[in-house]
Amino acid sequence: MIKAIEWVDGKVRILDQTKLPLKEDYLEFTNPHQVAEAIKSMKVRGAPALGVAAAFGIALGAKNSTAKTSDQFIDEIKRVCEEMSQTRPTAANLFWAIQRMKRLVHKSKNLCVEDLKKVLYEEAMEIAREDEEANRRLGALGAALIEDGDNILTHCNTGTLATGGYGTALGVIRAAWNQGKKIHVYVDETRPLLQGSRLTCWELMKEKIPATLITDNMAGFLMSMGEISKVIVGADRIAANGDVANKIGTYTLAVLAKENNVPFYIAAPTPTIDFNIPSGKQIPIEERNPREVTHIFGQQIAPSGISIANPAFDITPHELIEAIITEKGIVRPPFEINLEKLVRE
Amino acid sequence: MIKAIEWVDGKVRILDQTKLPLKEDYLEFTNPHQVAEAIKSMKVRGAPALGVAAAFGIALGAKNSTAKTSDQFIDEIKRVCEEMSQTRPTAANLFWAIQRMKRLVHKSKNLCVEDLKKVLYEEAMEIAREDEEANRRLGALGAALIEDGDNILTHCNTGTLATGGYGTALGVIRAAWNQGKKIHVYVDETRPLLQGSRLTCWELMKEKIPATLITDNMAGFLMSMGEISKVIVGADRIAANGDVANKIGTYTLAVLAKENNVPFYIAAPTPTIDFNIPSGKQIPIEERNPREVTHIFGQQIAPSGISIANPAFDITPHELIEAIITEKGIVRPPFEINLEKLVRE
């Protein structure tokens, strides 16, 4: 399987997702600044993949350190963590992975520099491994919700490219397909960055899963015609009450699904849940560069000088969500209670 | 004011809307086949403008005729009408204008060829003139619904470029602005053909009306944040019960507006109403070339070989519509009764 991000021979190798599907360009990074830049410019994206990328960036910082003492080393790692946390504001997994690396450094502060480097490297590898495993487990659990003949709508990209491997919403679809279920996928192109058309279609074609690409504004019409039986999307952050921040357009799909009695599912590993955030209202929404709206692959598509809004995410209130599929189980309302139960068990 | 379509010195002059906003290319047509091709390829588009284009195409056919007898001439005109009616299936105004030209020919069958040419030419000019007048009237009526501070969301292009002049939904916005109302417009880019970003932004900037461009999937989020106070869009065909066929994505906006208690208005001249069609279910929905989805200005944005759906329109059920703004008055529910009343008066 293709990997969005991998640790290869002491370097971080990523598939440049801004070039897909026209080019499969791999980039190799030797320092954390390069990783931070790749996150900001969305060469690597997707909440779970961002967790892995942040951990790998910190591991690169550790590897490159010339600190003589553990204290110096720990200060350096804290600065790298700070740099990683300044890349993108919404994805919970990014902050979760940084927190985990920080906590480990703190816990290991009595180790020598060489041993600190080793434990940070191992933790980063573990974060990547765990994410792929969580994806496979939530895929298998979620596949039980899928039936023969389902027409599943998905948004953005939640596949191998968005994760440590396998995928979340696309992992559920992949698992159902591998179980022999006869399904068909509708893919929202997902403007402005077209992760649906560029990335999800590319992944589905590689797996030969039947798929039809649509523009974002067609999903409602297809639902009104009875053409869509389920909606499954990923999440960038899930608040304690079950409100979900996800790629812009997700809220619209949830409202359309409710209007047309189509079940609307979220698929995400538990590190996407942020219990420090009581509701969606407190989740910071990233506003990105206007050029993402006015230009496509460098081609200008709007008049020069027009004002632009470009929120990268929106908030779907928990009332619109049928269930949240995680690696620890499928959570149903009341989410406030059942999400906490899930991670406590 | 810029004209999407004009009769100039015995030729039909159109502004090629596929090139906007990057180029202002005018094309001159001397025969109806060129007009039919321009309609199919959407060099000219927008339901009211298509009515004018069809009438002008028929007038060109009349002008070019070398028929010796009125019978020959009438047969020729019928063939031109047939060609015009095969261009695009959804816009009511196109068929309405063809019908009107046909009826006139029938009524005038005792005239000589020269006189027939003259009456057809005059009728086509009258259709264009009436459309602009209807737009101005519905704009003035609709402007009464707009208040200072309104943030108005619109979809596709319903301005000068979509009509004989002035615009429908954009005519309402233009009239409110010209009355000095302090408004701001959110413009859906309107994939796949980007009539919002390419055409509506271009028109609004020319008039200096404050506007912000968004991708189609951002409208829901903005509504959920209380950023949008009204939605006004045009129509390609209105069924007798008030169901509306309009550019793909319109239905989605109507559902989002209902969920967020935002009034949703349709603006269209009365020739857009098709009393022969009882409900939206019977309106034919045009499926267009997949390349509109996979390519933007020639740039490929999806993997080769992916399946595509590309319905150009959707149906908004009348229950989601607050009012229909026409040149004869603002129609409110029950539409089935009030639309008929409107045209009978």
Tab-separated table of N, CA and C in Angstrom, chain B residues 24-91:
chain	number	residue	atom	x	y	z
B	24	GLU	N	-12.411	39.379	-22.552
B	24	GLU	CA	-13.719	39.834	-23.023
B	24	GLU	C	-13.752	39.671	-24.534
B	25	ASP	N	-14.150	38.490	-24.964
B	25	ASP	CA	-14.185	38.157	-26.391
B	25	ASP	C	-15.610	38.267	-26.915
B	26	TYR	N	-15.816	39.076	-27.948
B	26	TYR	CA	-17.140	39.145	-28.568
B	26	TYR	C	-17.127	38.314	-29.849
B	27	LEU	N	-18.221	37.600	-30.090
B	27	LEU	CA	-18.353	36.780	-31.299
B	27	LEU	C	-19.536	37.307	-32.091
B	28	GLU	N	-19.414	37.283	-33.431
B	28	GLU	CA	-20.541	37.709	-34.273
B	28	GLU	C	-21.029	36.540	-35.107
B	29	PHE	N	-22.325	36.306	-35.045
B	29	PHE	CA	-22.925	35.174	-35.743
B	29	PHE	C	-23.814	35.671	-36.871
B	30	THR	N	-23.735	34.968	-37.997
B	30	THR	CA	-24.551	35.349	-39.153
B	30	THR	C	-25.579	34.286	-39.498
B	31	ASN	N	-25.554	33.134	-38.794
B	31	ASN	CA	-26.576	32.123	-39.071
B	31	ASN	C	-27.000	31.397	-37.793
B	32	PRO	N	-28.207	30.765	-37.833
B	32	PRO	CA	-28.762	30.167	-36.611
B	32	PRO	C	-27.942	28.990	-36.078
B	33	HIS	N	-27.205	28.284	-36.949
B	33	HIS	CA	-26.422	27.139	-36.457
B	33	HIS	C	-25.342	27.609	-35.486
B	34	GLN	N	-24.757	28.753	-35.805
B	34	GLN	CA	-23.745	29.315	-34.896
B	34	GLN	C	-24.359	29.665	-33.542
B	35	VAL	N	-25.582	30.194	-33.575
B	35	VAL	CA	-26.259	30.532	-32.320
B	35	VAL	C	-26.556	29.253	-31.529
B	36	ALA	N	-27.047	28.225	-32.225
B	36	ALA	CA	-27.358	26.949	-31.557
B	36	ALA	C	-26.101	26.370	-30.916
B	37	GLU	N	-24.990	26.447	-31.633
B	37	GLU	CA	-23.732	25.914	-31.076
B	37	GLU	C	-23.313	26.726	-29.849
B	38	ALA	N	-23.467	28.040	-29.917
B	38	ALA	CA	-23.087	28.898	-28.780
B	38	ALA	C	-23.939	28.603	-27.546
B	39	ILE	N	-25.213	28.233	-27.764
B	39	ILE	CA	-26.088	27.863	-26.640
B	39	ILE	C	-25.610	26.551	-26.036
B	40	LYS	N	-25.374	25.545	-26.900
B	40	LYS	CA	-24.934	24.223	-26.409
B	40	LYS	C	-23.638	24.318	-25.616
B	41	SER	N	-22.698	25.113	-26.117
B	41	SER	CA	-21.383	25.190	-25.473
B	41	SER	C	-21.355	26.261	-24.374
B	42	MET	N	-22.511	26.859	-24.104
B	42	MET	CA	-22.662	27.820	-23.015
B	42	MET	C	-21.806	29.079	-23.173
B	43	LYS	N	-21.536	29.431	-24.425
B	43	LYS	CA	-20.938	30.750	-24.672
B	43	LYS	C	-21.962	31.822	-24.294
B	44	VAL	N	-23.226	31.492	-24.499
B	44	VAL	CA	-24.324	32.298	-23.952
B	44	VAL	C	-25.149	31.359	-23.070
B	45	ARG	N	-25.551	31.810	-21.859
B	45	ARG	CA	-26.271	30.934	-20.922
B	45	ARG	C	-27.116	31.807	-20.004
B	46	GLY	N	-27.932	31.141	-19.166
B	46	GLY	CA	-28.879	31.855	-18.304
B	46	GLY	C	-30.238	31.788	-18.984
B	47	ALA	N	-31.258	31.315	-18.243
B	47	ALA	CA	-32.552	31.039	-18.868
B	47	ALA	C	-33.098	32.227	-19.670
B	48	PRO	N	-33.162	33.436	-19.101
B	48	PRO	CA	-33.735	34.541	-19.883
B	48	PRO	C	-32.899	34.864	-21.134
B	49	ALA	N	-31.572	34.819	-21.012
B	49	ALA	CA	-30.717	35.085	-22.174
B	49	ALA	C	-30.908	34.013	-23.248
B	50	LEU	N	-31.215	32.801	-22.840
B	50	LEU	CA	-31.435	31.727	-23.818
B	50	LEU	C	-32.717	31.963	-24.602
B	51	GLY	N	-33.717	32.563	-23.951
B	51	GLY	CA	-34.934	32.945	-24.675
B	51	GLY	C	-34.595	33.948	-25.771
B	52	VAL	N	-33.817	34.949	-25.409
B	52	VAL	CA	-33.405	35.976	-26.373
B	52	VAL	C	-32.556	35.346	-27.484
B	53	ALA	N	-31.624	34.468	-27.090
B	53	ALA	CA	-30.735	33.841	-28.081
B	53	ALA	C	-31.529	33.021	-29.085
B	54	ALA	N	-32.505	32.247	-28.587
B	54	ALA	CA	-33.319	31.425	-29.490
B	54	ALA	C	-34.083	32.325	-30.467
B	55	ALA	N	-34.666	33.400	-29.958
B	55	ALA	CA	-35.423	34.324	-30.815
B	55	ALA	C	-34.502	34.961	-31.856
B	56	PHE	N	-33.319	35.377	-31.437
B	56	PHE	CA	-32.361	35.981	-32.369
B	56	PHE	C	-31.903	34.954	-33.409
B	57	GLY	N	-31.697	33.713	-32.967
B	57	GLY	CA	-31.296	32.655	-33.902
B	57	GLY	C	-32.353	32.466	-34.985
B	58	ILE	N	-33.612	32.461	-34.552
B	58	ILE	CA	-34.722	32.293	-35.500
B	58	ILE	C	-34.794	33.516	-36.428
B	59	ALA	N	-34.573	34.698	-35.870
B	59	ALA	CA	-34.581	35.915	-36.695
B	59	ALA	C	-33.449	35.882	-37.729
B	60	LEU	N	-32.299	35.325	-37.348
B	60	LEU	CA	-31.195	35.167	-38.315
B	60	LEU	C	-31.594	34.202	-39.431
B	61	GLY	N	-32.251	33.098	-39.029
B	61	GLY	CA	-32.740	32.122	-40.020
B	61	GLY	C	-33.690	32.788	-41.000
B	62	ALA	N	-34.583	33.628	-40.460
B	62	ALA	CA	-35.546	34.343	-41.299
B	62	ALA	C	-34.811	35.285	-42.260
B	63	LYS	N	-33.877	36.033	-41.715
B	63	LYS	CA	-33.126	37.001	-42.518
B	63	LYS	C	-32.402	36.324	-43.681
B	64	ASN	N	-31.795	35.162	-43.394
B	64	ASN	CA	-30.985	34.465	-44.406
B	64	ASN	C	-31.812	33.702	-45.431
B	65	SER	N	-33.102	33.540	-45.161
B	65	SER	CA	-33.917	32.671	-46.019
B	65	SER	C	-33.940	33.164	-47.467
B	66	THR	N	-33.830	32.184	-48.393
B	66	THR	CA	-33.969	32.509	-49.816
B	66	THR	C	-35.272	31.923	-50.348
B	67	ALA	N	-36.194	31.600	-49.421
B	67	ALA	CA	-37.476	30.999	-49.817
B	67	ALA	C	-38.205	31.933	-50.785
B	68	LYS	N	-38.856	31.287	-51.773
B	68	LYS	CA	-39.612	32.069	-52.763
B	68	LYS	C	-41.056	32.270	-52.320
B	69	THR	N	-41.581	31.258	-51.563
B	69	THR	CA	-42.979	31.351	-51.133
B	69	THR	C	-43.058	31.376	-49.610
B	70	SER	N	-44.182	31.872	-49.123
B	70	SER	CA	-44.403	31.907	-47.674
B	70	SER	C	-44.387	30.501	-47.096
B	71	ASP	N	-44.967	29.532	-47.827
B	71	ASP	CA	-44.980	28.148	-47.330
B	71	ASP	C	-43.566	27.603	-47.145
B	72	GLN	N	-42.731	27.828	-48.182
B	72	GLN	CA	-41.327	27.408	-48.064
B	72	GLN	C	-40.668	28.077	-46.865
B	73	PHE	N	-40.910	29.361	-46.749
B	73	PHE	CA	-40.308	30.142	-45.656
B	73	PHE	C	-40.728	29.586	-44.294
B	74	ILE	N	-42.034	29.313	-44.167
B	74	ILE	CA	-42.549	28.820	-42.880
B	74	ILE	C	-41.946	27.462	-42.541
B	75	ASP	N	-41.787	26.598	-43.577
B	75	ASP	CA	-41.137	25.295	-43.341
B	75	ASP	C	-39.707	25.486	-42.840
B	76	GLU	N	-39.027	26.429	-43.476
B	76	GLU	CA	-37.646	26.702	-43.077
B	76	GLU	C	-37.571	27.160	-41.617
B	77	ILE	N	-38.451	28.081	-41.261
B	77	ILE	CA	-38.456	28.618	-39.886
B	77	ILE	C	-38.759	27.513	-38.882
B	78	LYS	N	-39.666	26.604	-39.268
B	78	LYS	CA	-39.969	25.488	-38.363
B	78	LYS	C	-38.724	24.647	-38.110
B	79	ARG	N	-37.919	24.441	-39.164
B	79	ARG	CA	-36.685	23.660	-38.979
B	79	ARG	C	-35.701	24.391	-38.063
B	80	VAL	N	-35.617	25.712	-38.238
B	80	VAL	CA	-34.737	26.493	-37.350
B	80	VAL	C	-35.227	26.390	-35.898
B	81	CYS	N	-36.554	26.491	-35.724
B	81	CYS	CA	-37.127	26.370	-34.375
B	81	CYS	C	-36.777	25.009	-33.777
B	82	GLU	N	-36.873	23.971	-34.608
B	82	GLU	CA	-36.547	22.620	-34.158
B	82	GLU	C	-35.081	22.559	-33.709
B	83	GLU	N	-34.204	23.151	-34.523
B	83	GLU	CA	-32.774	23.148	-34.170
B	83	GLU	C	-32.548	23.879	-32.837
B	84	MET	N	-33.205	25.000	-32.650
B	84	MET	CA	-33.049	25.769	-31.407
B	84	MET	C	-33.542	24.966	-30.204
B	85	SER	N	-34.624	24.205	-30.393
B	85	SER	CA	-35.203	23.477	-29.265
B	85	SER	C	-34.367	22.254	-28.880
B	86	GLN	N	-33.409	21.883	-29.741
B	86	GLN	CA	-32.548	20.730	-29.441
B	86	GLN	C	-31.253	21.133	-28.729
B	87	THR	N	-31.128	22.406	-28.355
B	87	THR	CA	-29.858	22.843	-27.790
B	87	THR	C	-29.696	22.475	-26.314
B	88	ARG	N	-30.652	22.933	-25.482
B	88	ARG	CA	-30.567	22.637	-24.043
B	88	ARG	C	-31.978	22.386	-23.534
B	89	PRO	N	-32.163	21.389	-22.650
B	89	PRO	CA	-33.529	20.928	-22.339
B	89	PRO	C	-34.232	21.598	-21.163
B	90	THR	N	-33.527	22.289	-20.285
B	90	THR	CA	-34.155	22.657	-19.004
B	90	THR	C	-34.770	24.055	-18.973
B	91	ALA	N	-34.105	25.050	-19.549
B	91	ALA	CA	-34.573	26.445	-19.428
B	91	ALA	C	-35.931	26.639	-20.117
